[in-house]
Each structure stands twice: as structure tokens, then as C-alpha cells.
Short mmCIF file of C-alpha atoms in Angstrom, two decimals:
data_model
loop_
_atom_site.label_atom_id
_atom_site.label_comp_id
_atom_site.label_asym_id
_atom_site.label_seq_id
_atom_site.Cartn_x
_atom_site.Cartn_y
_atom_site.Cartn_z
CA MET A 16 -0.81 -15.15 26.80
CA PHE A 17 -1.36 -15.48 30.54
CA GLN A 18 -1.87 -11.74 30.80
CA ARG A 19 -4.52 -11.84 28.08
CA LEU A 20 -6.27 -14.73 29.81
CA LYS A 21 -6.23 -12.77 33.05
CA ASN A 22 -7.67 -9.75 31.28
CA PHE A 23 -10.40 -11.87 29.75
CA TYR A 24 -11.24 -13.30 33.16
CA HIS A 25 -11.54 -9.87 34.71
CA LYS A 26 -13.66 -8.60 31.84
CA LEU A 27 -15.93 -11.65 32.24
CA GLY A 28 -16.82 -10.40 35.69
CA SER A 29 -18.25 -7.18 34.32
CA TYR A 30 -21.93 -7.16 33.52
CA PRO A 31 -21.92 -4.45 30.78
CA TRP A 32 -19.02 -6.08 28.91
CA PHE A 33 -20.66 -9.50 29.07
CA TYR A 34 -24.00 -8.07 28.00
CA LYS A 35 -22.45 -6.37 24.99
CA ILE A 36 -20.35 -9.35 23.84
CA SER A 37 -23.06 -11.97 24.39
CA GLY A 38 -25.48 -9.89 22.36
CA LYS A 39 -23.11 -10.11 19.42
CA VAL A 40 -22.48 -13.86 19.76
CA ILE A 41 -26.03 -15.02 20.36
CA PRO A 42 -27.45 -14.75 16.80
CA PHE A 43 -24.59 -16.87 15.39
CA LEU A 44 -24.88 -19.45 18.16
CA GLY A 45 -28.63 -19.66 17.67
CA PHE A 46 -28.32 -20.05 13.92
CA PHE A 47 -25.58 -22.70 14.03
CA SER A 48 -27.06 -24.74 16.88
CA ILE A 49 -30.56 -24.93 15.42
CA THR A 50 -29.24 -25.68 11.93
CA LEU A 51 -27.00 -28.42 13.30
CA ILE A 52 -29.84 -29.95 15.31
CA ILE A 53 -32.18 -29.90 12.29
CA ILE A 54 -29.53 -31.39 9.97
CA SER A 55 -28.53 -34.11 12.42
CA SER A 56 -32.16 -34.96 13.21
CA ILE A 57 -33.09 -35.35 9.53
CA TRP A 58 -29.88 -37.24 8.83
CA GLY A 59 -30.26 -39.47 11.88
CA LEU A 60 -33.99 -40.11 11.49
CA PHE A 61 -34.19 -40.68 7.73
CA PHE A 62 -30.80 -41.31 6.15
CA SER A 63 -28.65 -43.26 8.61
CA PRO A 64 -28.94 -47.04 8.27
CA THR A 65 -31.31 -49.12 10.40
CA ASP A 66 -29.69 -51.00 13.23
CA ALA A 67 -29.40 -54.74 12.61
CA VAL A 68 -30.46 -55.76 16.12
CA GLN A 69 -32.63 -52.95 17.47
CA GLY A 70 -34.31 -51.81 14.29
CA ASP A 71 -35.41 -48.22 13.98
CA VAL A 72 -35.80 -47.72 17.73
CA TYR A 73 -32.11 -46.97 18.11
CA ARG A 74 -32.62 -43.61 16.35
CA ILE A 75 -33.60 -42.07 19.66
CA ILE A 76 -29.91 -41.94 20.55
CA TYR A 77 -29.72 -38.80 18.41
CA PHE A 78 -31.64 -37.11 21.21
CA HIS A 79 -30.71 -39.28 24.14
CA VAL A 80 -26.90 -39.28 24.00
CA PRO A 81 -26.49 -35.49 23.51
CA ALA A 82 -28.99 -34.74 26.28
CA VAL A 83 -27.35 -36.98 28.87
CA SER A 84 -23.86 -35.91 27.94
CA VAL A 85 -24.70 -32.21 28.09
CA SER A 86 -26.54 -32.61 31.40
CA GLN A 87 -23.41 -33.93 33.09
CA MET A 88 -21.25 -31.34 31.38
CA ILE A 89 -23.50 -28.54 32.69
CA TYR A 90 -23.23 -29.87 36.23
CA TYR A 91 -19.43 -29.99 36.14
CA SER A 92 -19.24 -26.50 34.64
CA MET A 93 -21.60 -25.28 37.35
CA SER A 94 -19.34 -26.72 40.04
CA VAL A 95 -16.37 -24.87 38.53
CA ALA A 96 -18.47 -21.70 38.61
CA ALA A 97 -19.39 -22.46 42.23
CA ALA A 98 -15.72 -22.70 43.19
CA VAL A 99 -15.01 -19.46 41.33
CA PHE A 100 -17.87 -17.78 43.17
CA LEU A 101 -16.81 -18.99 46.62
CA ILE A 102 -13.10 -18.20 46.13
CA TRP A 103 -13.10 -14.96 44.14
CA ARG A 104 -16.66 -13.78 44.78
CA MET A 105 -17.23 -13.26 41.07
CA LYS A 106 -20.85 -12.22 40.66
CA MET A 107 -21.06 -13.59 37.14
CA ALA A 108 -20.51 -17.13 38.47
CA GLY A 109 -23.68 -16.81 40.55
CA VAL A 110 -25.59 -15.66 37.47
CA TYR A 111 -24.15 -18.63 35.56
CA ILE A 112 -25.29 -21.20 38.13
CA LYS A 113 -28.74 -19.71 38.46
CA SER A 114 -29.33 -19.56 34.70
CA LEU A 115 -27.83 -22.92 33.78
CA ALA A 116 -29.44 -25.06 36.53
CA PRO A 117 -32.94 -25.17 34.92
CA ILE A 118 -31.41 -25.93 31.52
CA GLY A 119 -29.39 -28.75 33.03
CA ALA A 120 -32.45 -30.13 34.80
CA ALA A 121 -34.43 -29.97 31.55
CA PHE A 122 -31.77 -31.89 29.63
CA THR A 123 -31.43 -34.48 32.39
CA PHE A 124 -35.18 -34.95 32.21
CA ILE A 125 -35.08 -35.28 28.41
CA GLY A 126 -32.30 -37.83 28.82
CA LEU A 127 -34.27 -39.87 31.36
CA MET A 128 -37.49 -39.69 29.33
CA SER A 129 -35.91 -40.59 26.01
CA GLY A 130 -34.04 -43.41 27.74
CA ALA A 131 -37.33 -44.74 29.11
CA ILE A 132 -39.00 -44.53 25.71
CA TRP A 133 -36.05 -46.37 24.20
CA GLY A 134 -36.03 -48.92 27.01
CA GLN A 135 -39.67 -49.94 26.63
CA PRO A 136 -39.33 -51.70 23.23
CA THR A 137 -35.67 -52.69 23.69
CA TRP A 138 -35.43 -53.94 27.28
CA GLY A 139 -39.15 -54.51 27.66
CA THR A 140 -39.41 -52.10 30.56
CA TRP A 141 -39.56 -48.35 31.10
CA TRP A 142 -37.15 -48.29 33.96
CA VAL A 143 -34.32 -50.44 35.24
CA TRP A 144 -32.38 -49.75 38.43
CA ASP A 145 -29.22 -49.85 36.42
CA ALA A 146 -26.14 -47.98 37.63
CA ARG A 147 -26.23 -45.34 34.91
CA LEU A 148 -29.96 -44.69 35.23
CA THR A 149 -29.79 -44.37 38.98
CA SER A 150 -26.89 -41.95 38.97
CA THR A 151 -28.61 -39.84 36.31
CA LEU A 152 -31.72 -39.79 38.49
CA VAL A 153 -29.63 -38.58 41.43
CA LEU A 154 -28.13 -35.90 39.19
CA PHE A 155 -31.67 -34.79 38.38
CA LEU A 156 -32.49 -34.63 42.11
CA PHE A 157 -29.41 -32.47 42.72
CA TYR A 158 -30.56 -30.09 40.00
CA LEU A 159 -33.96 -29.88 41.66
CA ALA A 160 -32.37 -29.16 45.04
CA ILE A 161 -30.27 -26.39 43.49
CA ILE A 162 -33.30 -24.83 41.79
CA GLY A 163 -35.35 -25.14 44.97
CA MET A 164 -32.62 -23.48 47.03
CA GLN A 165 -32.65 -20.37 44.83
CA SER A 166 -35.99 -19.19 46.17
CA THR A 167 -35.39 -19.75 49.89
CA PHE A 168 -33.12 -16.73 50.40
CA ALA A 169 -34.20 -13.14 50.38
CA SER A 170 -30.85 -11.64 49.44
CA ARG A 171 -29.35 -12.45 46.05
CA LYS A 172 -25.82 -12.85 47.41
CA SER A 173 -26.84 -15.33 50.13
CA ALA A 174 -28.79 -17.40 47.62
CA ASP A 175 -25.80 -17.50 45.28
CA THR A 176 -23.48 -18.56 48.09
CA ALA A 177 -25.88 -21.24 49.35
CA VAL A 178 -26.35 -22.64 45.86
CA SER A 179 -22.59 -22.67 45.29
CA ILE A 180 -22.08 -24.63 48.51
CA ILE A 181 -24.70 -27.20 47.47
CA THR A 182 -23.24 -27.52 43.99
CA LEU A 183 -19.77 -28.16 45.36
CA VAL A 184 -20.94 -30.69 47.95
CA GLY A 185 -22.93 -32.36 45.18
CA VAL A 186 -19.93 -32.63 42.90
CA VAL A 187 -17.91 -34.19 45.72
CA ASN A 188 -20.71 -36.64 46.38
CA LEU A 189 -21.61 -37.55 42.78
CA PRO A 190 -18.57 -39.82 42.17
CA ILE A 191 -19.30 -41.57 45.48
CA VAL A 192 -22.92 -42.10 44.39
CA LYS A 193 -21.76 -43.36 41.01
CA LYS A 194 -19.26 -45.80 42.47
CA SER A 195 -21.58 -47.10 45.20
CA VAL A 196 -24.38 -47.61 42.70
CA ASP A 197 -21.93 -49.46 40.48
CA TRP A 198 -21.00 -51.88 43.26
CA TRP A 199 -24.59 -52.26 44.34
CA ASN A 200 -25.75 -52.93 40.81
CA THR A 201 -23.01 -55.18 39.52
CA LEU A 202 -23.35 -57.50 42.49
CA HIS A 203 -27.12 -57.80 42.46
CA GLN A 204 -27.87 -57.72 38.74
CA PRO A 205 -24.95 -59.27 36.94
CA ALA A 206 -24.65 -57.73 33.47
CA SER A 207 -28.10 -58.62 32.24
CA ILE A 208 -28.21 -55.28 30.44
CA SER A 209 -25.34 -53.43 28.91
CA ILE A 210 -25.37 -50.53 26.55
CA SER A 211 -22.43 -51.87 24.62
CA GLY A 212 -23.78 -51.18 21.14
CA GLU A 213 -22.30 -47.71 21.23
CA SER A 214 -18.67 -48.63 21.18
CA SER A 215 -19.01 -50.61 17.96
CA ILE A 216 -21.08 -47.96 16.23
CA SER A 217 -20.55 -47.63 12.49
CA ASN A 218 -19.41 -44.39 10.90
CA GLU A 219 -22.71 -43.80 9.11
CA MET A 220 -24.44 -43.67 12.48
CA LEU A 221 -21.61 -41.94 14.33
CA VAL A 222 -21.31 -38.83 12.14
CA PRO A 223 -24.91 -37.61 12.61
CA LEU A 224 -24.58 -38.43 16.31
CA LEU A 225 -21.51 -36.21 16.59
CA PHE A 226 -23.37 -33.50 14.68
CA SER A 227 -26.30 -33.68 17.08
CA ILE A 228 -23.99 -33.63 20.13
CA LEU A 229 -22.26 -30.53 18.79
CA GLY A 230 -25.64 -28.99 17.98
CA VAL A 231 -26.99 -29.60 21.47
CA TYR A 232 -23.83 -28.20 23.11
CA LEU A 233 -24.13 -25.05 21.02
CA PHE A 234 -27.84 -24.91 21.81
CA VAL A 235 -27.08 -25.04 25.54
CA LEU A 236 -24.55 -22.24 25.07
CA PHE A 237 -27.19 -20.27 23.17
CA THR A 238 -30.01 -20.73 25.68
CA GLY A 239 -27.55 -20.34 28.56
CA LEU A 240 -26.38 -16.96 27.28
CA LEU A 241 -29.96 -15.89 26.67
CA SER A 242 -31.06 -16.76 30.18
CA MET A 243 -27.91 -15.23 31.69
CA ARG A 244 -28.74 -11.98 29.87
CA ALA A 245 -32.27 -12.15 31.24
CA GLU A 246 -30.89 -12.72 34.74
CA ILE A 247 -28.42 -9.85 34.41
CA SER A 248 -31.11 -7.49 33.19
CA SER A 249 -33.33 -8.41 36.12
CA ARG A 250 -30.49 -7.84 38.60
CA GLU A 251 -29.19 -4.64 37.05
CA GLN A 252 -32.43 -3.04 35.94
CA ASN A 253 -31.87 0.01 38.14
CA LYS A 254 -28.23 0.53 37.23
CA GLU A 255 -27.08 3.46 35.13
CA TRP A 256 -25.47 1.46 32.30
CA PHE A 257 -28.57 -0.63 31.77
CA LYS A 258 -30.90 2.36 31.63
CA LYS A 259 -28.56 3.98 29.09
CA LEU A 260 -28.65 0.82 27.00
CA LEU A 261 -32.44 0.73 27.13
CA SER A 262 -32.85 4.37 26.16
CA LYS A 263 -30.45 3.87 23.24
CA ASN A 264 -32.61 1.14 21.68
CA MET B 29 -10.34 -26.21 74.96
CA ILE B 30 -12.25 -25.33 78.09
CA TYR B 31 -14.56 -23.28 75.91
CA PHE B 32 -15.47 -26.31 73.78
CA ILE B 33 -16.01 -28.53 76.81
CA LYS B 34 -18.40 -25.91 78.16
CA ILE B 35 -20.30 -25.85 74.89
CA LEU B 36 -20.43 -29.64 74.92
CA LYS B 37 -21.89 -29.60 78.43
CA LYS B 38 -24.39 -26.92 77.47
CA GLU B 39 -25.56 -28.89 74.43
CA PHE B 40 -25.96 -32.06 76.51
CA LEU B 41 -27.98 -30.13 79.06
CA ILE B 42 -30.27 -28.60 76.42
CA TYR B 43 -30.96 -31.92 74.72
CA SER B 44 -31.52 -33.83 77.93
CA ARG B 45 -33.97 -31.22 79.22
CA LYS B 46 -35.94 -31.26 75.97
CA SER B 47 -37.32 -34.77 75.93
CA SER B 48 -39.03 -34.41 72.56
CA SER B 49 -35.65 -34.19 70.83
CA PHE B 50 -34.87 -37.84 71.48
CA ILE B 51 -38.34 -39.28 72.02
CA SER B 52 -39.90 -38.30 68.70
CA PRO B 53 -37.37 -40.11 66.43
CA VAL B 54 -37.65 -43.19 68.62
CA VAL B 55 -41.45 -43.18 68.51
CA PHE B 56 -41.39 -42.65 64.75
CA PHE B 57 -38.97 -45.54 64.34
CA LEU B 58 -40.97 -47.96 66.48
CA ILE B 59 -44.28 -47.09 64.82
CA SER B 60 -42.91 -47.48 61.30
CA ILE B 61 -41.14 -50.74 62.11
CA SER B 62 -44.37 -52.19 63.47
CA LEU B 63 -46.36 -50.89 60.47
CA TYR B 64 -44.27 -52.73 57.88
CA PRO B 65 -45.48 -56.25 58.75
CA ILE B 66 -49.06 -54.99 58.75
CA GLY B 67 -48.72 -53.18 55.45
CA ILE B 68 -46.58 -55.65 53.53
CA SER B 69 -46.99 -59.13 54.88
CA ASN B 70 -46.58 -61.05 58.10
CA ASP B 71 -44.77 -63.83 56.30
CA PRO B 72 -41.32 -64.21 57.98
CA ASP B 73 -39.67 -65.19 54.71
CA ILE B 74 -40.73 -62.00 52.93
CA LEU B 75 -39.95 -59.75 55.88
CA LYS B 76 -36.56 -61.39 56.40
CA ASN B 77 -35.48 -60.33 52.91
CA LEU B 78 -36.84 -56.81 53.23
CA ALA B 79 -35.65 -56.15 56.80
CA PRO B 80 -32.18 -54.65 56.06
CA GLY B 81 -33.57 -52.09 53.61
CA LEU B 82 -36.62 -51.29 55.72
CA ILE B 83 -34.56 -50.64 58.84
CA TRP B 84 -32.07 -48.42 57.01
CA ILE B 85 -34.76 -46.40 55.23
CA THR B 86 -36.63 -45.90 58.50
CA VAL B 87 -33.47 -44.70 60.23
CA LEU B 88 -32.86 -42.30 57.35
CA LEU B 89 -36.40 -40.93 57.55
CA SER B 90 -36.36 -40.61 61.33
CA THR B 91 -33.27 -38.41 61.11
CA LEU B 92 -35.44 -36.05 59.06
CA ILE B 93 -37.39 -35.35 62.23
CA SER B 94 -34.36 -34.28 64.19
CA PHE B 95 -31.99 -32.61 61.75
CA GLN B 96 -33.78 -29.26 62.08
CA ASN B 97 -32.96 -29.33 65.81
CA ILE B 98 -29.24 -28.93 65.24
CA PHE B 99 -29.34 -25.20 64.57
CA SER B 100 -32.94 -24.00 64.48
CA GLU B 101 -33.41 -23.20 68.17
CA ASP B 102 -30.07 -21.51 68.52
CA TYR B 103 -31.02 -19.50 65.48
CA GLU B 104 -34.33 -18.43 66.93
CA ASP B 105 -32.97 -17.33 70.31
CA GLY B 106 -29.97 -15.68 68.70
CA SER B 107 -27.20 -17.73 70.33
CA ILE B 108 -25.81 -18.76 66.92
CA GLU B 109 -25.04 -15.12 66.32
CA LEU B 110 -23.05 -14.97 69.55
CA LEU B 111 -21.14 -18.11 68.64
CA LEU B 112 -20.30 -16.65 65.24
CA ALA B 113 -19.11 -13.46 66.89
CA SER B 114 -17.12 -15.29 69.57
CA GLY B 115 -14.06 -15.70 67.37
CA GLN B 116 -13.70 -19.35 68.33
CA ASN B 117 -13.21 -22.18 65.87
CA LEU B 118 -16.65 -22.52 64.30
CA SER B 119 -16.07 -25.92 62.70
CA MET B 120 -15.36 -27.32 66.16
CA ILE B 121 -18.59 -25.85 67.55
CA VAL B 122 -20.58 -27.26 64.62
CA LEU B 123 -18.89 -30.64 65.14
CA ILE B 124 -19.91 -30.62 68.81
CA LYS B 125 -23.49 -29.78 67.89
CA ILE B 126 -23.65 -32.57 65.32
CA PHE B 127 -22.09 -35.03 67.77
CA VAL B 128 -24.59 -34.27 70.53
CA ASN B 129 -27.46 -34.40 68.06
CA TRP B 130 -26.24 -37.80 66.90
CA ILE B 131 -26.05 -39.11 70.46
CA PHE B 132 -29.60 -38.03 71.23
CA SER B 133 -31.37 -38.74 67.95
CA CYS B 134 -29.49 -41.65 66.36
CA LEU B 135 -28.03 -43.64 69.22
CA PRO B 136 -31.41 -44.57 70.77
CA ILE B 137 -32.63 -45.73 67.36
CA ILE B 138 -29.53 -47.87 66.87
CA VAL B 139 -30.15 -49.51 70.23
CA LEU B 140 -33.82 -50.05 69.41
CA SER B 141 -33.04 -51.56 66.02
CA ILE B 142 -32.16 -54.73 67.96
CA PHE B 143 -35.93 -55.24 68.24
CA SER B 144 -36.07 -55.74 64.50
CA ILE B 145 -34.87 -59.31 65.14
CA PHE B 146 -38.30 -60.00 66.62
CA LEU B 147 -40.47 -57.59 64.68
CA LEU B 148 -39.04 -58.04 61.17
CA TYR B 149 -37.56 -61.54 61.67
CA LEU B 150 -34.06 -60.37 60.82
CA PRO B 151 -31.79 -63.41 61.23
CA GLN B 152 -29.34 -63.20 64.11
CA GLU B 153 -26.21 -63.13 61.99
CA GLY B 154 -27.51 -59.87 60.47
CA LEU B 155 -27.45 -58.10 63.82
CA LYS B 156 -23.72 -57.43 63.99
CA PRO B 157 -23.44 -55.76 60.54
CA LEU B 158 -26.68 -53.88 61.22
CA ILE B 159 -25.35 -52.31 64.41
CA ILE B 160 -21.87 -51.62 63.01
CA SER B 161 -23.13 -50.13 59.74
CA LEU B 162 -25.63 -47.95 61.60
CA LEU B 163 -22.95 -46.80 64.05
CA ILE B 164 -20.67 -45.72 61.21
CA GLY B 165 -23.29 -44.67 58.67
CA THR B 166 -25.56 -42.47 60.77
CA PRO B 167 -22.87 -39.87 61.62
CA THR B 168 -22.50 -39.23 57.89
CA ILE B 169 -26.25 -38.78 57.61
CA CYS B 170 -26.16 -36.38 60.57
CA LEU B 171 -23.45 -34.41 58.75
CA PHE B 172 -25.69 -34.05 55.70
CA GLY B 173 -28.53 -33.15 58.03
CA ALA B 174 -26.44 -30.40 59.59
CA LEU B 175 -25.62 -28.95 56.18
CA ALA B 176 -29.25 -29.11 55.09
CA GLY B 177 -30.36 -27.62 58.41
CA ALA B 178 -27.83 -24.80 58.18
CA LEU B 179 -28.90 -23.95 54.65
CA SER B 180 -32.64 -24.04 55.30
CA LEU B 181 -32.52 -22.23 58.66
CA GLY B 182 -35.68 -20.45 59.64
CA LYS B 183 -37.62 -21.83 56.70
CA ASN B 184 -40.08 -24.66 56.73
CA SER B 185 -39.51 -25.94 53.26
CA ILE B 186 -38.89 -29.16 51.46
CA THR B 187 -35.38 -28.02 50.46
CA GLY B 188 -33.77 -29.51 53.57
CA PRO B 189 -34.94 -33.10 53.00
CA ALA B 190 -34.64 -32.68 49.22
CA LEU B 191 -30.99 -31.88 49.72
CA MET B 192 -30.25 -34.44 52.40
CA LEU B 193 -31.82 -37.61 51.01
CA PRO B 194 -30.06 -37.77 47.60
CA LEU B 195 -26.77 -37.07 49.36
CA SER B 196 -27.32 -40.00 51.72
CA LEU B 197 -27.77 -42.50 48.91
CA PRO B 198 -24.25 -44.07 49.09
CA VAL B 199 -24.58 -44.62 52.84
CA LEU B 200 -27.95 -46.32 52.34
CA ILE B 201 -26.61 -48.59 49.59
CA LEU B 202 -23.46 -49.61 51.47
CA GLY B 203 -25.29 -50.07 54.78
CA THR B 204 -28.02 -52.35 53.44
CA GLN B 205 -25.51 -54.22 51.34
CA ALA B 206 -23.37 -54.98 54.40
CA ILE B 207 -26.33 -56.68 56.09
CA ASN B 208 -27.32 -58.57 52.97
CA TYR B 209 -23.74 -59.76 52.54
CA SER B 210 -23.56 -61.21 56.02
CA LEU B 211 -26.94 -62.92 55.54
CA ASN B 212 -25.53 -64.59 52.42
CA GLY B 213 -22.32 -65.53 54.20
CA ILE B 214 -20.09 -63.01 52.42
CA ASN B 215 -17.51 -60.95 54.29
CA PHE B 216 -18.96 -57.49 54.85
CA ALA B 217 -15.79 -55.77 56.09
CA SER B 218 -15.22 -53.94 52.80
CA ASN B 219 -18.56 -52.14 53.08
CA ILE B 220 -17.83 -51.05 56.63
CA LEU B 221 -14.44 -49.77 55.55
CA LEU B 222 -16.04 -47.84 52.68
CA LEU B 223 -18.59 -46.32 55.04
CA THR B 224 -15.75 -45.25 57.32
CA ALA B 225 -13.87 -43.80 54.36
CA ILE B 226 -16.91 -41.78 53.28
CA LEU B 227 -17.35 -40.46 56.82
CA ILE B 228 -13.71 -39.41 57.17
CA PHE B 229 -13.60 -37.92 53.67
CA LEU B 230 -16.78 -35.90 54.04
CA LEU B 231 -16.31 -34.75 57.65
CA PRO B 232 -14.00 -31.76 56.96
CA ILE B 233 -15.80 -30.80 53.74
CA ILE B 234 -19.25 -30.76 55.29
CA LEU B 235 -18.10 -28.98 58.43
CA PHE B 236 -16.52 -26.29 56.29
CA ALA B 237 -19.63 -26.00 54.13
CA SER B 238 -21.97 -25.87 57.16
CA VAL B 239 -19.99 -23.03 58.71
CA GLY B 240 -20.20 -21.18 55.39
CA ALA B 241 -23.92 -21.83 55.26
CA LEU B 242 -24.44 -20.57 58.82
CA LYS B 243 -22.57 -17.35 58.11
CA LEU B 244 -24.94 -16.71 55.19
CA HIS B 245 -27.77 -15.89 57.54
CA PHE B 246 -25.86 -13.08 59.21
CA ASN B 247 -24.30 -10.74 56.73
#
């Protein structure tokens, strides 16, 4: 088992192998993720029951919750990739960080925007300096710093290393930000707002939500693989294996 | 050991000869502090409430002026390359550079922040937490500045500040909160302890990361 895992890890580092395998997986991922998102959107928007307190506004959670959850997930996966890059110098990890950072930033932005649109009718304001909102905003800023750092280095390897360093420092700092914002918030704005409706969510609302979360995760995998393939082809365009592949098609 | 003491002396000499390195943050700080009453209000009650946050934000912004100094000149004249090739402990050298930069760019501001009692009507009981939180919080900010400076060496871009300011958020929150606590008669020791914990926790990590970032420019 361990040997097979090790083999898989070593294969993952090879561009041609990854390019071949991802090409096979992508159509399925694309099909399933988009179908799931369509099903869960129709189910969530038209068929799930109206919330007793919030009315129809709550339906935005079918976009909001998956987006925020996946944006954090992407950051943590990027920090694992950063550690892999710095320790084992695996080139694929650099490709992963570079391709996934814009996707993560986009989903963080969707999360913030949909939260604001939900907040306007529900809380009566677009933005509250609540602990969760503030730490999501900081996450967004980290994504921007990572994306901005990509273009400041001439050599690909230096840029990858620099970005890995930032990602790791960010992941060390994020819990500190989260905790300090919690203390700051809870002491100055005692629980005037809490998003507690989620824990007591009924099954009819929960099932489409789980569907949409799964759909968005698969969608991120799908777009992530696509953009990683694009990144690989731009890095390897002059290599022998890539030219062979092009001439074959 | 003698090597590090020599580097320390050299850094002190460089900073003390280059007066702009410690004058420009101070001038920036004084100008901004005197602009706030003009821009916001000259009402002591309003300013009193805003003072802790205003002072901390101004300190944070004035470090933006000086954080490029930590490595940029050594990078331009090539002495960083010699330090990297010297085989000595690089984290120690980076630590010395950050320490000297802190003494010349942050310490004068901390001393001058006493004036905020008169200019921003900060009540006297807020002075002690202000000075203590600045003394413990600004080294952490200098650490972030060193990392940002090492990563954005030789480039005039927004990436340095864009990296440094979000990282400094916890220090800003805990620092302002300490002052607000003491103004409301609450014990502020926990915030100071947390600031110290953040400094001690991040010191080795950031030093390690800065050395890695410096090496990037020479491979």
C-alpha cells in the first residue's frame, strides 16, 4: 500500500504522466460538477421550502456556503503544496499553487459578494465587521498577495519558491488573525449577529446544499486541472514530449 | 560571535550616517498625527476615542517607509551576496539587520508617540499600554517588513506593502485593544502577553523564511 502511494507520488511529479491522466479525468469531472451544480441550483432555488424567518433570501446559501468553504479548502491545500515544494522541490506543487490561487481568489470574492447580497435584506447592511467576514477578507488579501507575487520574479523557480514562502507564512498567520479577530469582535460587538440558522437546518434544505457543495468542489477540481494543464503546456512548450503530443493530435 | 558584533557595529554606523533612514518615518508620523485633528475634528471627546487606533495605524504606515531599507541598499551594492557567501549563520545576520532597523525607524516613533497625549488628547492612563504595546508589537511588524522587503528586493511594487499589512492585522487589533482596555479600566496584561507570544512564535519562522527569500535572488 505504502509502496503504491509512494509510486503515485513520484508519478505525480512528472508532467507527461499528469498531462495524460488529467486529460482522461477532465471530461467526467466537468460533466459531473456542472450537472450537480445545475441540479442543486434548481432544487435549492425552486423546490426546497421557504425559510420561516428569512423568507426566500436564504436561498443564496446554495452559492454562498460552497464558495466560502471551498475558498478555505483551496488555501489549505495550497499550503500543503507549498510545503511539498519547499521540502522536496516538486515542480508540480509550484504549478498547483500558481493555477489554484486565482480560482481560490475568485471563490473568496463570490463568497464575500453573495454574503453581502444576503446581508443587505437580512441584517440591513452590506457589510459588518464580524469575525467571520473579516477573516474571509484577510484570506482574500492573502490570495491577492500570492497572485501579485507571481509576476515579480523573472525566473519561474524563484517565483514558485517566493510564493510557497508567502503561502506558508500566511497559513501560520491565518489562525492568529482568526483568533484575534474573534477576541476583538466578541468584546466590542456582543453577539448581535450570529449565523446560527445553519446548525438547525432541515433535511429538505440540507440535501441540496450538500449537493451544491459537492458540485462546487468537483468544479474546482475540474477548473484547477484545466488551468494546471494550461500552465504545464506553457512551461513545457519547447520540450520533446509536448511537441510529440501536439504533432500526434 | 566577533563576526556578528562587527556586523552589528557596521549596521549601526550605516544607519547613523544616513539620517534619512530615521528622520523620514518620524516626520511622516508627526505630520499625520497633526493632520488627524484637522481632518476629523478638533473635539477632544471624539479624538480621545479614536486616538489608540489612529496612533497604531500611523505607526504601521510609517514602517512602510523604512522596511525597504533593511535589505535594499545591501542588495544594490552587492554586500548581501558576500554575506550569503560568507558561510556564517544567515538568520543571525538577518536578525541583526532587523534589530538595527527597528532601533532607528521604530524607536524614535515610540518615543514621539508620547506627544499624542497633547495632540490627540489621549488620556494619561492610556500612555503606559500605548508604550508597552508599541515596544512589543513593532518588532513583529519589522519582522513582516523584513520578509516583505526580502521578497520584493529590487522591485518597486505594491507587493511588499500588500503582503505586510494583512499579516500585521493581529498586532494592530491586540495593540489598540490594550489601550482601549486600560481606558475602560480593564486589565490589559493579557493583550501584552498575546503580543509577546506572537512575537516569539513568529520570530524563528519569519527569520527562516526571510533567509529563504534572500537566497532566491542569487541562484
